[in-house]
Amino acid sequence: MGEAIVITSGKGGVGKTTTTANIGTALALMEKKVCLIDTDIGLRNLDVIMGLENRIIYDIVDVIEERCKLGQALIKDKRFDDLTLLPAAQTSDKSAVTTEGMKKIIQELKQTYDYIIIDCPAGIEQGFQNAIAGADKAIVITTPEKSSVRDADRIVGLLENEAIDPPKMVINRIRNHMIKNGDMLDIDDIMQILSIDLIGIVIDDDAVIKASNNGEPVALQGSSKASVAYRNIARRMLGETVPLQSLENEKGMFQRVKKFFRLGS
Amino acid sequence: MNINVLEENQSITIKGTKDGLTLFINDRGSFEDVMKELGDKLSEYNPKKDEPVVPMTVKLGDRYINERQKQQLRELIGGKNRFTIDFFDSNVIHRDEALTWKENSDVKVINRMVRSGQVLENVGDLLLIGDVNPGGRVVTTGNVFIMGNLFGIAHAGSNGDREAIIAASYMKPSQLRIADYISRAPDYETEGVYMECGLIDEGQDKIVIDRLQVLSHKRKGISGFERRILNG
């Protein structure tokens, strides 16, 4: 029996889809069976980032409206046999999906897959409700900006009313030099406001944009900082204890250990 | 005009003060007798049409009267007699009323976080153990005490109690509201304050933030129950 995890943020443009693609890829790298679901009906992106756009024949709305079987709509990844994508529809709107329909699909997928990662649309309307309907866990993405932390706080509040475990948080797009200058919220500030567990931090990395444009999740490219960060998140999801990445380019062992004891989860 | 002599068989007394008239109703004897006696007494009095309406306080002693009886009194005293009852004062209250008092003056302890978009509404005093995040709101009819950070909006005395206060371990609120007063954070970035409270300063006619220690002399009856007892 697998686990369904929704990736959400409230605010748009903080990196939900990128995170979904990369966590999914990283889990697949660790030989887990993973299915990604794009619930952003009408504005699908996950297929583009995964580089699977041209393989879509059926989508999630076709499954819900029973024009095809669930298995027919799933798209196998180019690189991993155990990674699949259930794409969103581009032509319908969010009302085409119901919470019951989502629950049914996720229940069915849980039989086969270890992890079902659900990419949530921005906002808190029907699309959000659909995305969280079948989820067991949630990961809230935020960036070190006030507006995105505010929206993440709202989302955490909304998730409290659902039958979902307390959400974990990923802080995305960290720019170390701005935090150092005090121009950006630092990790402690964000943790104090949201007071939920941190599961990873991702540094703002040009490699992410480049990889997305090539339809190749950055998690596959060994050396970049963001790539390591996403793989670390996946390892923590599997229960490993991995210290947080240092923000500095070079940092002594002592400080790493210190960071680990302070924030390691 | 002072009719202060209480005869044994007399159940009502009317006394004039500078704020108007006070009607004392003896708490012995039946309500019907009182109404009859009052009717007789008032029939001796024939005011002219253009006389001003005199406000009257009714003191009931240890007598309890219900809404219907209050209405009867209002009809008898008001009407052509050019009196108006502005207050019934009794030493006795109904159990329902007492329960409402208690509800309004109890300190409700709540242990949670109030996040953006959430509103925590309460009756009486509120002790919140947790934070109020930016965009979150707590509203109560009594005082607000927060053991935690206040970043959002706190509204004390939401039914119009201007004596209510807002206290927090750390406050950097976006707005403080007490009764019908509102104050907001300045437009420039400020540091928050530890262990302070917001209260209405009548002199300045606005909400001020001050050290918690000032409460001991500025708000002596901080408990809602005491305030109700003292003010009726």
XYZ file of C-alpha atoms in Angstrom:
497
model
C 0.000 0.000 0.000
C 1.566 3.249 -1.132
C 1.526 6.729 0.280
C -0.030 9.780 -1.365
C 1.781 13.076 -0.809
C 0.451 16.398 -2.017
C 2.886 19.186 -2.903
C 1.210 22.532 -2.270
C 2.004 26.161 -1.497
C -0.965 28.466 -1.914
C 1.047 31.012 -3.841
C 1.921 30.444 -7.461
C 5.413 30.330 -8.872
C 7.227 29.077 -5.788
C 8.209 25.769 -7.375
C 5.505 23.210 -6.695
C 5.744 21.562 -10.077
C 9.545 21.598 -10.128
C 9.614 20.088 -6.658
C 7.084 17.419 -7.625
C 9.130 16.433 -10.663
C 12.390 16.349 -8.757
C 11.209 14.559 -5.640
C 9.513 12.012 -7.881
C 12.657 11.524 -9.931
C 14.837 11.298 -6.821
C 12.557 8.645 -5.310
C 12.669 6.722 -8.601
C 16.478 6.954 -8.475
C 16.255 5.134 -5.158
C 14.268 2.379 -6.848
C 10.856 3.268 -5.554
C 7.729 2.920 -7.652
C 6.442 6.455 -8.117
C 3.433 8.002 -9.828
C 3.190 11.764 -10.337
C -0.235 13.350 -10.688
C -0.710 16.794 -12.187
C -3.941 18.306 -10.825
C -3.498 21.749 -12.349
C -6.298 21.244 -14.871
C -6.142 23.749 -17.700
C -2.600 24.881 -16.896
C -0.606 21.694 -16.932
C 3.173 21.959 -16.619
C 4.453 18.818 -14.997
C 4.553 16.954 -18.311
C 6.707 19.717 -19.810
C 9.212 19.667 -16.971
C 9.387 15.883 -17.184
C 9.817 16.124 -20.945
C 6.790 13.898 -21.571
C 4.472 16.397 -23.221
C 4.416 14.743 -26.638
C 3.399 11.347 -25.244
C 0.081 12.418 -23.747
C -2.936 10.678 -25.237
C -5.390 10.480 -22.340
C -5.429 12.637 -19.215
C -6.917 12.706 -15.710
C -10.253 14.120 -16.887
C -10.585 11.262 -19.372
C -10.076 8.847 -16.481
C -12.631 10.566 -14.254
C -15.193 10.801 -17.040
C -14.444 7.160 -17.881
C -13.345 7.677 -21.445
C -10.323 5.479 -20.721
C -8.888 3.193 -18.075
C -6.480 4.591 -15.496
C -3.657 2.444 -16.865
C -4.124 3.902 -20.342
C -3.642 7.457 -19.145
C -0.431 6.782 -17.205
C 2.719 7.800 -19.078
C 5.925 5.925 -18.436
C 8.987 8.102 -17.891
C 11.798 8.130 -20.448
C 14.449 7.232 -17.907
C 12.825 5.097 -15.233
C 10.451 2.196 -15.706
C 9.016 2.684 -12.233
C 8.182 6.352 -12.698
C 4.883 7.335 -14.298
C 2.902 10.508 -14.834
C -0.847 11.042 -14.820
C -1.138 14.305 -16.759
C -3.735 17.038 -16.263
C -6.156 18.020 -19.009
C -5.287 21.144 -20.911
C -8.712 21.844 -22.361
C -11.151 21.366 -19.466
C -11.252 23.458 -16.315
C -10.994 22.548 -12.656
C -14.688 21.760 -12.272
C -14.153 18.657 -14.447
C -12.473 16.942 -11.485
C -14.267 16.007 -8.284
C -12.850 15.103 -4.870
C -14.512 11.670 -5.111
C -12.948 11.076 -8.522
C -9.519 11.987 -7.143
C -9.899 9.745 -4.116
C -10.842 6.829 -6.352
C -7.844 7.310 -8.650
C -5.402 7.649 -5.753
C -6.814 4.618 -4.003
C -6.304 2.602 -7.151
C -2.751 3.874 -7.678
C -1.798 3.106 -4.079
C -2.192 -0.602 -4.823
C 0.707 -0.512 -7.286
C 2.936 2.410 -6.345
C 5.052 3.182 -3.284
C 4.643 6.923 -3.656
C 1.977 9.010 -5.342
C 3.112 12.612 -5.600
C 0.320 15.079 -6.318
C 1.166 18.446 -7.854
C -1.360 20.952 -6.516
C -2.488 24.061 -8.430
C -1.960 27.519 -6.916
C -4.852 28.950 -4.923
C -7.225 27.492 -2.374
C -10.288 26.842 -4.530
C -11.699 23.648 -5.956
C -8.384 22.670 -7.552
C -6.697 22.711 -4.160
C -9.537 20.738 -2.588
C -9.258 18.132 -5.342
C -5.504 17.858 -4.951
C -5.580 17.273 -1.210
C -8.656 15.029 -1.273
C -6.847 11.719 -1.478
C -3.549 12.703 0.131
C -2.134 11.106 3.301
C 0.660 13.621 3.736
C 1.482 17.091 2.542
C 4.611 19.032 1.727
C 4.257 22.804 1.753
C 6.630 24.738 -0.471
C 7.590 28.264 0.441
C 10.255 30.738 -0.599
C 11.993 33.205 1.716
C 9.527 35.939 0.790
C 6.851 37.376 3.045
C 4.002 36.833 0.620
C 4.838 33.215 0.033
C 5.293 32.517 3.759
C 1.928 34.163 4.410
C 0.229 31.944 1.840
C 2.023 28.861 3.153
C 0.711 29.713 6.627
C -2.810 29.890 5.232
C -2.354 26.518 3.562
C -1.038 24.925 6.757
C -4.114 26.270 8.519
C -6.402 24.767 5.877
C -4.595 21.437 6.000
C -5.142 21.273 9.777
C -8.836 20.735 9.101
C -8.163 17.774 6.818
C -7.385 14.178 7.653
C -3.751 14.687 6.675
C -0.611 14.331 8.793
C 0.952 17.643 9.904
C 2.652 18.981 6.763
C 6.387 19.211 6.198
C 8.008 22.240 4.637
C 10.480 22.816 1.825
C 12.070 26.236 1.579
C 12.811 26.819 -2.077
C 14.782 29.447 -3.991
C 17.097 30.437 -1.163
C 19.546 33.157 -2.087
C 22.308 33.082 0.440
C 23.761 36.514 -0.252
C 20.358 38.158 0.260
C 19.761 36.340 3.533
C 23.215 37.400 4.709
C 22.438 41.028 3.910
C 19.137 40.734 5.751
C 17.158 41.383 2.546
C 15.426 38.028 2.701
C 13.779 36.092 5.513
C 16.156 33.513 6.908
C 15.320 29.894 7.623
C 14.813 30.450 11.346
C 12.337 33.279 10.707
C 10.283 31.099 8.414
C 10.335 28.162 10.792
C 9.241 30.379 13.643
C 6.225 31.681 11.745
C 5.080 28.388 10.254
C 6.227 26.151 13.125
C 6.147 22.958 11.098
C 8.945 20.489 10.400
C 11.463 21.359 7.732
C 12.152 18.571 5.263
C 14.556 20.380 2.984
C 15.999 23.596 1.666
C 16.754 24.253 -1.990
C 19.111 26.942 -3.143
C 18.094 29.145 -6.046
C 20.068 27.500 -8.821
C 20.243 28.372 -12.524
C 20.595 24.677 -13.259
C 16.943 24.153 -12.232
C 15.605 26.447 -14.949
C 17.984 25.048 -17.525
C 17.008 21.483 -16.689
C 13.285 22.276 -16.715
C 13.578 23.781 -20.166
C 15.259 20.636 -21.378
C 12.538 18.431 -19.907
C 15.087 16.755 -17.669
C 14.568 17.085 -13.879
C 17.607 18.614 -12.193
C 17.704 15.784 -9.659
C 19.307 13.655 -12.358
C 22.284 15.952 -12.767
C 24.635 14.817 -10.065
C 26.658 17.820 -9.084
C 24.442 20.903 -8.858
C 23.388 22.114 -5.418
C 19.675 21.956 -6.175
C 20.069 18.410 -7.432
C 21.661 17.305 -4.166
C 18.984 19.175 -2.233
C 16.138 17.341 -3.971
C 17.806 13.979 -3.496
C 18.299 14.798 0.182
C 14.571 15.545 0.511
C 13.765 12.156 -0.997
C 16.166 10.453 1.408
C 14.538 12.187 4.367
C 11.127 11.051 3.098
C 12.426 7.493 3.258
C 13.387 8.040 6.875
C 17.115 8.705 6.542
C 18.681 11.418 8.661
C 20.447 13.777 6.303
C 21.972 17.051 7.491
C 20.765 20.227 5.821
C 22.883 21.453 2.969
C 25.147 24.298 3.901
C 24.256 27.570 2.281
C 27.876 28.627 1.920
C 29.938 27.336 -0.948
C 32.585 26.057 1.426
C 31.948 25.457 5.053
C 33.969 23.760 7.742
C 32.986 20.397 9.152
C 32.345 21.929 12.546
C 29.601 24.212 11.293
C 27.984 21.435 9.352
C 27.744 19.360 12.481
C 26.336 22.333 14.344
C 23.678 22.866 11.696
C 22.834 19.214 11.747
C 22.145 19.197 15.440
C 20.079 22.313 15.228
C 17.872 21.535 12.277
C 18.405 17.946 11.247
C 15.206 15.936 11.081
C -39.196 66.878 46.991
C -38.257 64.112 49.376
C -40.757 61.521 50.448
C -38.433 59.525 52.601
C -40.677 58.263 55.305
C -41.386 54.580 54.860
C -44.639 53.595 56.413
C -45.157 49.985 57.393
C -47.836 49.288 54.833
C -46.358 51.384 52.052
C -44.561 49.413 49.369
C -43.358 52.199 47.071
C -41.300 55.350 47.611
C -40.305 57.962 45.056
C -37.200 60.021 45.642
C -35.894 62.900 43.575
C -32.203 63.270 42.824
C -30.273 65.516 40.458
C -30.222 62.727 37.842
C -33.979 62.270 37.907
C -36.322 60.218 39.994
C -35.712 56.962 41.792
C -38.611 54.641 42.447
C -38.014 52.313 45.381
C -40.200 49.243 45.355
C -40.289 47.355 48.606
C -39.378 43.696 48.123
C -42.153 42.500 50.438
C -45.712 42.114 49.217
C -46.994 40.900 45.861
C -46.302 42.526 42.535
C -50.031 43.071 42.002
C -50.260 45.145 45.204
C -47.298 47.185 44.089
C -48.888 47.865 40.710
C -52.136 48.884 42.365
C -50.446 51.213 44.814
C -48.329 52.714 42.098
C -51.392 53.236 39.942
C -53.159 55.040 42.810
C -50.157 57.203 43.513
C -49.682 58.161 39.876
C -53.349 58.984 39.422
C -52.865 61.890 41.893
C -50.340 63.322 39.493
C -51.524 65.094 36.381
C -48.657 66.400 34.254
C -49.186 68.865 31.481
C -48.596 67.823 27.879
C -45.516 70.031 27.387
C -43.642 69.007 30.534
C -40.299 67.358 29.903
C -40.061 63.555 30.188
C -38.389 62.612 33.487
C -36.029 59.626 33.542
C -36.581 57.225 36.390
C -34.501 54.473 37.971
C -36.411 51.629 39.539
C -34.761 50.040 42.582
C -36.209 46.660 43.354
C -34.197 45.540 46.378
C -34.280 41.751 46.660
C -37.257 41.421 44.315
C -36.925 39.687 40.970
C -39.275 40.737 38.165
C -39.461 39.148 34.747
C -39.582 40.831 31.335
C -43.389 40.857 31.245
C -43.565 42.592 34.613
C -40.941 45.092 33.509
C -43.107 45.845 30.514
C -46.155 46.344 32.753
C -44.181 48.794 34.863
C -42.993 50.666 31.792
C -46.575 50.984 30.527
C -47.894 52.160 33.884
C -45.160 54.667 34.591
C -44.655 55.822 31.028
C -47.556 56.713 28.813
C -49.438 59.818 29.869
C -47.376 60.305 33.020
C -44.323 61.587 31.127
C -41.868 59.344 32.960
C -39.442 56.942 31.356
C -37.676 54.058 33.036
C -34.037 53.961 32.064
C -32.778 51.333 34.477
C -34.051 48.491 36.633
C -31.769 47.864 39.598
C -32.208 44.619 41.477
C -30.017 42.640 43.862
C -31.332 39.453 42.275
C -30.696 38.140 38.780
C -32.113 35.210 36.883
C -30.047 32.042 36.531
C -29.847 32.400 32.723
C -28.551 35.917 33.128
C -26.039 34.719 35.708
C -24.846 32.027 33.327
C -24.373 34.619 30.589
C -22.368 36.719 33.046
C -20.250 33.751 33.894
C -19.713 32.907 30.250
C -18.747 36.497 29.558
C -16.279 36.599 32.397
C -14.723 33.146 32.238
C -11.182 32.868 30.962
C -11.232 30.433 28.071
C -7.888 28.727 27.569
C -7.145 27.755 23.989
C -4.004 26.008 22.881
C -3.420 26.366 19.148
C -1.919 28.543 16.456
C -4.066 31.075 14.660
C -2.728 31.080 11.126
C -3.274 33.415 8.202
C -6.947 33.506 7.244
C -8.135 31.912 10.475
C -10.396 33.731 12.927
C -10.644 32.629 16.536
C -13.858 33.983 18.052
C -14.667 33.722 21.717
C -16.948 35.031 24.448
C -15.380 36.322 27.652
C -11.668 36.514 28.326
C -9.361 34.589 26.032
C -6.051 33.065 27.017
C -4.372 31.852 23.863
C -1.342 29.659 24.278
C 0.220 29.898 20.844
C 0.888 32.447 18.141
C -1.349 34.672 16.076
C 0.383 34.780 12.711
C 0.190 37.651 10.218
C -3.256 37.533 8.621
C -4.749 35.655 11.587
C -7.331 37.215 13.917
C -8.569 36.691 17.456
C -11.822 38.296 18.571
C -13.376 38.172 22.027
C -15.851 40.122 24.127
C -13.462 40.333 27.083
C -9.697 40.643 27.425
C -7.166 38.971 25.157
C -4.115 37.362 26.774
C -1.615 35.731 24.452
C 1.220 33.537 25.647
C 3.031 33.635 22.364
C 3.597 35.985 19.463
C 0.933 38.382 18.286
C 1.625 39.242 14.647
C -1.936 39.415 13.330
C -5.030 41.223 14.584
C -6.399 41.061 18.113
C -9.811 42.487 18.987
C -10.755 42.745 22.666
C -14.086 43.942 24.052
C -15.786 43.223 20.741
C -19.212 44.003 22.250
C -18.080 47.502 23.106
C -16.216 47.035 26.391
C -13.645 49.826 26.357
C -12.045 48.613 29.563
C -10.832 45.453 27.835
C -7.108 44.967 27.234
C -4.822 42.975 24.972
C -1.675 41.505 26.484
C 0.934 39.343 24.762
C 4.343 37.823 25.472
C 5.560 39.382 22.258
C 3.586 41.782 20.163
C 4.123 43.120 16.723
C 0.502 43.235 15.666
C -0.789 44.444 12.327
C -3.778 45.902 14.187
C -5.053 46.198 17.730
C -8.779 46.691 18.192
C -10.493 47.398 21.479
C -14.270 47.973 21.430
C -14.749 50.509 18.599
C -11.125 51.731 18.583
C -8.610 50.577 15.997
C -4.889 51.198 15.905
C -2.537 49.870 13.304
C 1.161 49.247 13.045
C 3.221 52.131 11.657
C 4.156 52.015 7.974
C 7.848 51.730 8.708
C 9.419 48.498 9.899
C 9.512 48.313 13.705
C 10.734 45.928 16.326
C 8.044 44.220 18.372
C 7.746 44.570 22.127
C 7.961 41.934 24.837
C 5.478 41.620 27.700
C 3.353 44.619 26.892
C -0.316 45.352 26.620
C -2.655 47.507 24.589
C -5.420 49.471 26.284
C -7.573 52.514 25.604
C -6.218 55.714 27.100
C -9.255 57.933 27.660
C -7.101 61.061 27.868
C -5.508 60.540 24.462
C -8.690 58.921 23.103
C -6.759 56.119 21.439
C -5.188 52.727 22.021
C -1.778 52.917 23.662
C 0.785 50.187 24.208
C 2.380 50.110 27.605
C 4.240 47.817 29.995
C 2.153 45.092 31.633
C 2.901 46.615 35.025
C 0.651 49.624 34.363
C -2.388 47.347 34.379
C -2.278 46.988 38.148
C -3.324 50.598 38.587
C -5.010 51.394 35.267
C -7.280 48.364 35.170
C -7.934 47.332 38.750
C -10.983 45.221 37.955
C -9.397 43.256 35.140
C -11.671 40.297 35.656
C -14.845 40.592 33.630
C -16.898 39.245 36.520
C -15.782 41.962 38.907
C -16.553 44.570 36.278
C -20.063 43.182 35.846
C -20.686 43.194 39.600
C -19.426 46.737 39.966
C -21.154 48.182 36.924
C -24.304 46.122 36.946
